[in-house]
C-alpha positions as a Markdown table, in Angstrom:
| # | Residue | x | y | z |
|---|---|---|---|---|
| 1 | Unk | 25.0 | 129.4 | 108.4 |
| 2 | Unk | 28.5 | 128.3 | 108.2 |
| 3 | Unk | 27.8 | 124.9 | 109.0 |
| 4 | Unk | 25.6 | 124.9 | 105.9 |
| 5 | Unk | 28.3 | 126.3 | 103.6 |
| 6 | Unk | 30.9 | 123.8 | 105.0 |
| 7 | Unk | 28.4 | 120.9 | 104.7 |
| 8 | Unk | 27.7 | 121.2 | 101.0 |
| 9 | Unk | 31.2 | 122.1 | 99.8 |
| 10 | Unk | 30.1 | 120.1 | 96.5 |
| 11 | Unk | 28.8 | 123.2 | 94.7 |
| 12 | Unk | 30.5 | 126.3 | 95.9 |
| 13 | Unk | 27.6 | 128.9 | 95.0 |
| 14 | Unk | 26.3 | 130.3 | 98.4 |
| 15 | Unk | 27.4 | 133.2 | 100.4 |
| 16 | Unk | 25.9 | 135.7 | 103.1 |
| 17 | Unk | 26.5 | 139.0 | 101.6 |
| 18 | Unk | 25.0 | 141.2 | 104.1 |
| 19 | Unk | 24.8 | 141.0 | 107.9 |
| 20 | Unk | 23.9 | 144.4 | 109.2 |
| 21 | Unk | 24.1 | 145.9 | 112.7 |
| 22 | Unk | 23.0 | 149.4 | 113.4 |
| 23 | Unk | 23.3 | 151.0 | 116.7 |
| 24 | Unk | 23.0 | 154.9 | 117.5 |
| 25 | Unk | 26.2 | 156.7 | 116.6 |
| 26 | Unk | 28.0 | 159.2 | 119.1 |
| 27 | Unk | 27.6 | 161.6 | 120.2 |
| 28 | Unk | 23.6 | 161.8 | 120.3 |
| 29 | Unk | 22.1 | 163.7 | 117.3 |
| 30 | Unk | 18.7 | 165.6 | 116.9 |
| 31 | Unk | 18.9 | 164.1 | 113.2 |
| 32 | Unk | 16.1 | 162.0 | 112.3 |
| 33 | Unk | 17.4 | 158.6 | 112.2 |
| 34 | Unk | 16.0 | 155.7 | 109.7 |
| 35 | Unk | 15.7 | 152.4 | 111.3 |
| 36 | Unk | 16.7 | 149.1 | 109.5 |
| 37 | Unk | 13.8 | 147.6 | 107.7 |
| 38 | Unk | 13.6 | 143.9 | 106.8 |
| 39 | Unk | 13.3 | 143.8 | 102.8 |
| 40 | Unk | 9.5 | 143.2 | 102.0 |
| 41 | Unk | 7.6 | 146.4 | 101.0 |
| 42 | Unk | 4.6 | 147.4 | 103.1 |
| 43 | Unk | 4.9 | 144.5 | 105.7 |
| 44 | Unk | 8.6 | 145.6 | 106.5 |
| 45 | Unk | 9.5 | 145.4 | 110.0 |
| 46 | Unk | 12.3 | 147.1 | 112.0 |
| 47 | Unk | 15.2 | 144.9 | 112.8 |
| 48 | Unk | 19.0 | 145.5 | 114.0 |
| 49 | Unk | 20.3 | 142.6 | 112.0 |
| 50 | Unk | 19.4 | 141.7 | 108.6 |
| 51 | Unk | 20.8 | 138.7 | 106.7 |
| 52 | Unk | 20.7 | 138.3 | 103.0 |
| 53 | Unk | 22.1 | 135.4 | 100.8 |
| 54 | Unk | 23.2 | 135.6 | 97.3 |
| 55 | Unk | 23.6 | 132.6 | 95.0 |
| 56 | Unk | 26.0 | 132.7 | 92.2 |
| 57 | Unk | 25.9 | 130.6 | 88.9 |
| 58 | Unk | 28.4 | 127.6 | 88.1 |
| 59 | Unk | 31.9 | 129.0 | 87.2 |
| 60 | Unk | 33.5 | 127.7 | 84.2 |
| 61 | Unk | 35.9 | 125.2 | 86.2 |
| 62 | Unk | 32.6 | 124.0 | 87.6 |
| 63 | Unk | 30.9 | 123.7 | 84.3 |
| 64 | Unk | 34.1 | 121.9 | 82.8 |
| 65 | Unk | 33.6 | 119.1 | 85.5 |
| 66 | Unk | 30.0 | 119.1 | 84.8 |
| 67 | Unk | 29.1 | 120.0 | 88.4 |
| 68 | Unk | 25.3 | 120.4 | 89.3 |
| 69 | Unk | 23.9 | 123.2 | 90.9 |
| 70 | Unk | 22.8 | 122.2 | 94.5 |
| 71 | Unk | 21.1 | 125.4 | 95.7 |
| 72 | Unk | 17.9 | 126.9 | 94.4 |
| 73 | Unk | 15.6 | 129.8 | 95.5 |
| 74 | Unk | 12.0 | 129.0 | 95.8 |
| 75 | Unk | 10.9 | 132.4 | 96.7 |
| 76 | Unk | 12.5 | 135.9 | 97.9 |
| 77 | Unk | 13.2 | 134.4 | 101.3 |
| 78 | Unk | 13.8 | 130.7 | 101.0 |
| 79 | Unk | 16.8 | 128.7 | 99.5 |
| 80 | Unk | 16.9 | 124.8 | 99.2 |
| 81 | Unk | 19.6 | 122.5 | 99.0 |
| 82 | Unk | 19.0 | 119.5 | 96.7 |
| 83 | Unk | 21.0 | 116.5 | 97.3 |
| 84 | Unk | 22.8 | 114.6 | 94.4 |
| 85 | Unk | 20.5 | 111.6 | 93.3 |
| 86 | Unk | 22.9 | 109.0 | 94.5 |
| 87 | Unk | 22.4 | 110.2 | 98.0 |
| 88 | Unk | 18.7 | 109.8 | 97.8 |
| 89 | Unk | 17.9 | 112.2 | 100.7 |
| 90 | Unk | 14.4 | 112.1 | 101.9 |
| 91 | Unk | 13.6 | 115.6 | 101.1 |
| 92 | Unk | 15.6 | 118.8 | 100.2 |
| 93 | Unk | 16.7 | 121.0 | 103.0 |
| 94 | Unk | 15.6 | 124.4 | 103.2 |
| 95 | Unk | 16.7 | 127.7 | 104.9 |
| 96 | Unk | 14.7 | 130.8 | 105.1 |
| 97 | Unk | 16.3 | 134.5 | 105.4 |
| 98 | Unk | 15.3 | 138.0 | 105.3 |
| 99 | Unk | 16.2 | 138.1 | 101.5 |
| 100 | Unk | 17.3 | 135.6 | 99.1 |
| 101 | Unk | 19.0 | 136.7 | 95.4 |
| 102 | Unk | 19.2 | 134.2 | 92.8 |
| 103 | Unk | 22.2 | 133.3 | 90.4 |
| 104 | Unk | 20.7 | 135.8 | 87.7 |
| 105 | Unk | 20.5 | 138.8 | 90.2 |
| 106 | Unk | 22.7 | 141.8 | 89.5 |
| 107 | Unk | 24.8 | 143.4 | 92.3 |
| 108 | Unk | 23.0 | 146.6 | 91.6 |
| 109 | Unk | 20.0 | 144.8 | 92.9 |
| 110 | Unk | 21.7 | 143.2 | 95.9 |
| 111 | Unk | 22.9 | 146.7 | 96.9 |
| 112 | Unk | 19.4 | 148.5 | 96.4 |
| 113 | Unk | 17.2 | 145.7 | 98.1 |
| 114 | Unk | 19.5 | 144.6 | 100.7 |
| 115 | Unk | 22.4 | 147.1 | 101.6 |
| 116 | Unk | 21.5 | 150.7 | 100.5 |
| 117 | Unk | 19.4 | 151.5 | 103.5 |
| 118 | Unk | 22.0 | 150.3 | 106.0 |
| 119 | Unk | 24.9 | 152.1 | 104.2 |
| 120 | Unk | 23.2 | 155.6 | 104.2 |
| 121 | Unk | 22.1 | 155.1 | 107.7 |
| 122 | Unk | 25.6 | 156.4 | 108.7 |
| 123 | Unk | 24.7 | 159.6 | 107.3 |
| 124 | Unk | 21.9 | 160.1 | 109.9 |
| 125 | Unk | 24.3 | 159.3 | 112.6 |
| 126 | Unk | 23.7 | 155.5 | 113.0 |
| 127 | Unk | 26.8 | 153.2 | 113.1 |
| 128 | Unk | 26.3 | 150.2 | 110.4 |
| 129 | Unk | 28.0 | 147.0 | 109.5 |
| 130 | Unk | 28.0 | 145.6 | 106.1 |
| 131 | Unk | 29.4 | 141.9 | 106.7 |
| 132 | Unk | 30.1 | 139.3 | 104.0 |
| 133 | Unk | 30.9 | 135.8 | 104.9 |
| 134 | Unk | 31.2 | 132.7 | 102.6 |
| 135 | Unk | 33.5 | 129.9 | 101.7 |
| 136 | Unk | 36.5 | 130.6 | 99.4 |
| 137 | Unk | 35.5 | 131.2 | 95.6 |
| 138 | Unk | 31.7 | 131.7 | 96.8 |
| 139 | Unk | 32.1 | 135.8 | 95.4 |
| 140 | Unk | 32.4 | 137.5 | 98.5 |
| 141 | Unk | 35.0 | 140.0 | 97.0 |
| 142 | Unk | 33.1 | 140.2 | 93.7 |
| 143 | Unk | 30.1 | 141.3 | 95.8 |
| 144 | Unk | 31.6 | 143.7 | 98.1 |
| 145 | Unk | 33.6 | 145.6 | 95.3 |
| 146 | Unk | 30.1 | 146.6 | 93.5 |
| 147 | Unk | 28.3 | 147.3 | 96.8 |
| 148 | Unk | 31.2 | 149.6 | 97.9 |
| 149 | Unk | 31.2 | 151.6 | 94.5 |
| 150 | Unk | 27.4 | 151.9 | 94.7 |
| 151 | Unk | 27.7 | 153.1 | 98.5 |
| 152 | Unk | 30.4 | 155.6 | 97.7 |
| 153 | Unk | 28.4 | 157.1 | 94.8 |
| 154 | Unk | 25.2 | 157.4 | 97.1 |
| 155 | Unk | 27.2 | 158.7 | 100.1 |
| 156 | Unk | 28.6 | 161.6 | 98.0 |
| 157 | Unk | 25.4 | 162.5 | 96.1 |
| 158 | Unk | 23.7 | 162.8 | 99.5 |
| 159 | Unk | 26.6 | 165.1 | 100.6 |
| 160 | Unk | 26.1 | 167.2 | 97.8 |
| 161 | Unk | 22.6 | 167.4 | 98.1 |
| 162 | Unk | 22.9 | 168.4 | 101.8 |
| 163 | Unk | 24.2 | 172.0 | 101.7 |
| 164 | Unk | 23.2 | 172.8 | 105.2 |
| 165 | Unk | 25.9 | 170.5 | 106.8 |
| 166 | Unk | 29.6 | 170.0 | 106.4 |
| 167 | Unk | 30.7 | 166.4 | 105.9 |
| 168 | Unk | 34.3 | 164.8 | 106.7 |
| 169 | Unk | 34.8 | 161.3 | 105.6 |
| 170 | Unk | 37.8 | 159.4 | 107.2 |
| 171 | Unk | 39.2 | 155.6 | 106.1 |
| 172 | Unk | 41.0 | 153.1 | 107.5 |
| 173 | Unk | 41.6 | 149.4 | 106.3 |
| 174 | Unk | 43.2 | 146.5 | 108.2 |
| 175 | Unk | 43.9 | 142.7 | 107.2 |
| 176 | Unk | 43.8 | 139.8 | 109.6 |
| 177 | Unk | 46.2 | 137.0 | 108.1 |
| 178 | Unk | 47.6 | 133.9 | 110.0 |
| 179 | Unk | 46.3 | 135.8 | 113.3 |
| 180 | Unk | 48.5 | 139.0 | 112.5 |
| 181 | Unk | 46.9 | 142.4 | 111.9 |
| 182 | Unk | 48.1 | 144.5 | 109.2 |
| 183 | Unk | 47.4 | 148.0 | 108.3 |
| 184 | Unk | 46.3 | 148.1 | 104.7 |
| 185 | Unk | 46.9 | 151.9 | 104.1 |
| 186 | Unk | 50.6 | 151.8 | 105.5 |
| 187 | Unk | 52.8 | 149.0 | 104.1 |
| 188 | Unk | 55.7 | 150.2 | 106.4 |
| 189 | Unk | 53.8 | 149.6 | 109.9 |
| 190 | Unk | 54.5 | 145.9 | 110.0 |
| 191 | Unk | 52.7 | 142.8 | 110.0 |
| 192 | Unk | 51.4 | 142.7 | 113.7 |
| 193 | Unk | 49.5 | 145.6 | 115.0 |
| 194 | Unk | 48.3 | 145.4 | 118.7 |
| 195 | Unk | 44.7 | 145.5 | 119.9 |
| 196 | Unk | 44.0 | 147.9 | 122.7 |
| 197 | Unk | 41.1 | 148.5 | 124.8 |
| 198 | Unk | 40.0 | 152.4 | 125.0 |
| 199 | Unk | 37.6 | 153.3 | 127.6 |
| 200 | Unk | 35.8 | 155.6 | 125.3 |
| 201 | Unk | 36.3 | 154.1 | 121.8 |
| 202 | Unk | 36.4 | 150.3 | 122.8 |
| 203 | Unk | 38.7 | 148.0 | 120.9 |
| 204 | Unk | 41.2 | 150.0 | 118.8 |
| 205 | Unk | 44.2 | 149.1 | 116.6 |
| 206 | Unk | 47.4 | 150.6 | 117.8 |
| 207 | Unk | 48.9 | 152.9 | 115.1 |
| 208 | Unk | 46.3 | 152.0 | 112.5 |
| 209 | Unk | 46.4 | 154.8 | 109.8 |
| 210 | Unk | 43.3 | 156.7 | 109.4 |
| 211 | Unk | 43.1 | 158.9 | 106.2 |
| 212 | Unk | 40.7 | 161.8 | 105.2 |
| 213 | Unk | 39.1 | 161.6 | 101.8 |
| 214 | Unk | 39.1 | 164.9 | 99.9 |
| 215 | Unk | 36.3 | 163.8 | 97.6 |
| 216 | Unk | 34.5 | 160.6 | 96.2 |
| 217 | Unk | 37.6 | 159.9 | 93.9 |
| 218 | Unk | 40.3 | 160.1 | 96.6 |
| 219 | Unk | 37.9 | 157.8 | 98.7 |
| 220 | Unk | 37.8 | 155.1 | 95.7 |
| 221 | Unk | 41.7 | 155.4 | 95.4 |
| 222 | Unk | 42.1 | 154.9 | 99.2 |
| 223 | Unk | 40.0 | 151.6 | 98.9 |
| 224 | Unk | 41.8 | 150.6 | 95.8 |
| 225 | Unk | 44.9 | 150.7 | 97.8 |
| 226 | Unk | 43.4 | 148.6 | 100.6 |
| 227 | Unk | 42.3 | 146.0 | 98.0 |
| 228 | Unk | 46.0 | 145.8 | 96.2 |
| 229 | Unk | 47.6 | 145.1 | 99.7 |
| 230 | Unk | 45.6 | 142.1 | 100.6 |
| 231 | Unk | 47.0 | 138.6 | 100.7 |
| 232 | Unk | 46.2 | 136.7 | 97.5 |
| 233 | Unk | 46.9 | 133.1 | 96.8 |
| 234 | Unk | 45.7 | 129.9 | 95.0 |
| 235 | Unk | 43.4 | 127.5 | 96.4 |
| 236 | Unk | 41.7 | 124.4 | 94.7 |
| 237 | Unk | 38.6 | 126.6 | 94.2 |
| 238 | Unk | 40.2 | 129.7 | 93.1 |
| 239 | Unk | 43.4 | 130.7 | 91.2 |
| 240 | Unk | 43.6 | 134.0 | 92.8 |
| 241 | Unk | 41.6 | 133.8 | 96.3 |
| 242 | Unk | 41.7 | 136.6 | 98.9 |
| 243 | Unk | 43.5 | 134.7 | 101.8 |
| 244 | Unk | 42.8 | 137.2 | 104.7 |
| 245 | Unk | 40.2 | 138.8 | 106.6 |
| 246 | Unk | 39.5 | 142.6 | 105.6 |
| 247 | Unk | 38.1 | 145.3 | 107.4 |
| 248 | Unk | 37.5 | 148.6 | 106.2 |
| 249 | Unk | 35.9 | 151.4 | 108.3 |
| 250 | Unk | 34.4 | 154.6 | 107.1 |
| 251 | Unk | 34.0 | 157.3 | 109.7 |
| 252 | Unk | 31.7 | 159.8 | 108.8 |
| 253 | Unk | 31.3 | 163.3 | 110.7 |
| 254 | Unk | 28.8 | 165.9 | 109.7 |
| 255 | Unk | 28.4 | 169.5 | 111.5 |
| 256 | Unk | 25.6 | 172.0 | 110.9 |
| 257 | Unk | 26.9 | 175.1 | 109.3 |
| 258 | Unk | 25.3 | 177.5 | 111.6 |
| 259 | Unk | 26.5 | 175.6 | 114.9 |
| 260 | Unk | 29.3 | 173.2 | 116.0 |
| 261 | Unk | 27.3 | 170.1 | 116.7 |
| 262 | Unk | 28.8 | 167.2 | 115.3 |
| 263 | Unk | 27.4 | 163.9 | 114.5 |
| 264 | Unk | 29.9 | 160.7 | 114.2 |
| 265 | Unk | 29.0 | 157.5 | 112.7 |
| 266 | Unk | 30.7 | 154.4 | 111.2 |
| 267 | Unk | 30.3 | 152.1 | 108.3 |
| 268 | Unk | 32.5 | 149.0 | 108.6 |
| 269 | Unk | 32.9 | 146.5 | 105.6 |
| 270 | Unk | 34.2 | 143.2 | 107.2 |
| 271 | Unk | 34.8 | 140.4 | 104.5 |
| 272 | Unk | 35.5 | 137.2 | 106.3 |
| 273 | Unk | 37.0 | 134.3 | 104.4 |
| 274 | Unk | 36.6 | 130.4 | 104.8 |
| 275 | Unk | 39.7 | 128.8 | 103.3 |
| 276 | Unk | 39.7 | 125.6 | 101.2 |
| 277 | Unk | 42.9 | 123.9 | 101.4 |
| 278 | Unk | 44.5 | 122.1 | 98.3 |
């Protein structure tokens, strides 16, 4: 997919908005867990990885230079790249994904049909990753901000309606820029945190701050701090491009009020950038 985006840099209107991987959280829980389902109604099948693609419309700069849209959705699962007339390609190149969203599609639709089940699975003790990848100016940050807002709403709505359990949500955020790891919740931590191998937790970031959210507004505030700390710079395609990779992790713990059994799972939100240099 990276080759596709790189190959057709002429019209930057394609990005992967959702690559999801779900594995059981730890420790084991007796809660019923909802498997990942490929979008598609009654014929949906269980998957560990679901890939969806969102096409964006031309922006003002592209419209002013009379760029042509190269990508087209032919159905809910297929996109086609049409080469410029002067290249006289034999036939358009087509690519198939689990779900495709066209330029007119709202972020709410992308969330409801491609992300919601994955985001909420963390409340059932399943680890989940919502992964965005695409070239600079493809719309990753725009999409992920909308998805994050809606996920926070749904997570806290679930918590409010689940009176038999106590929930605790913690958040951490890091940025990878020029091969350095930086804590987005602690500006005093420096720009090169170390990666360590933990026998129980796997790869961890040394001294990475993890804040406990008191409520949904506090969680939104912490997320906004992470966003504000990111490296931003100008590229040929975007005046205020996010110049770094960002990973936000939510740790969700829940405990039955009548006993001490705890379920812990994670929601990870990596946003990986591809740069276009001036």
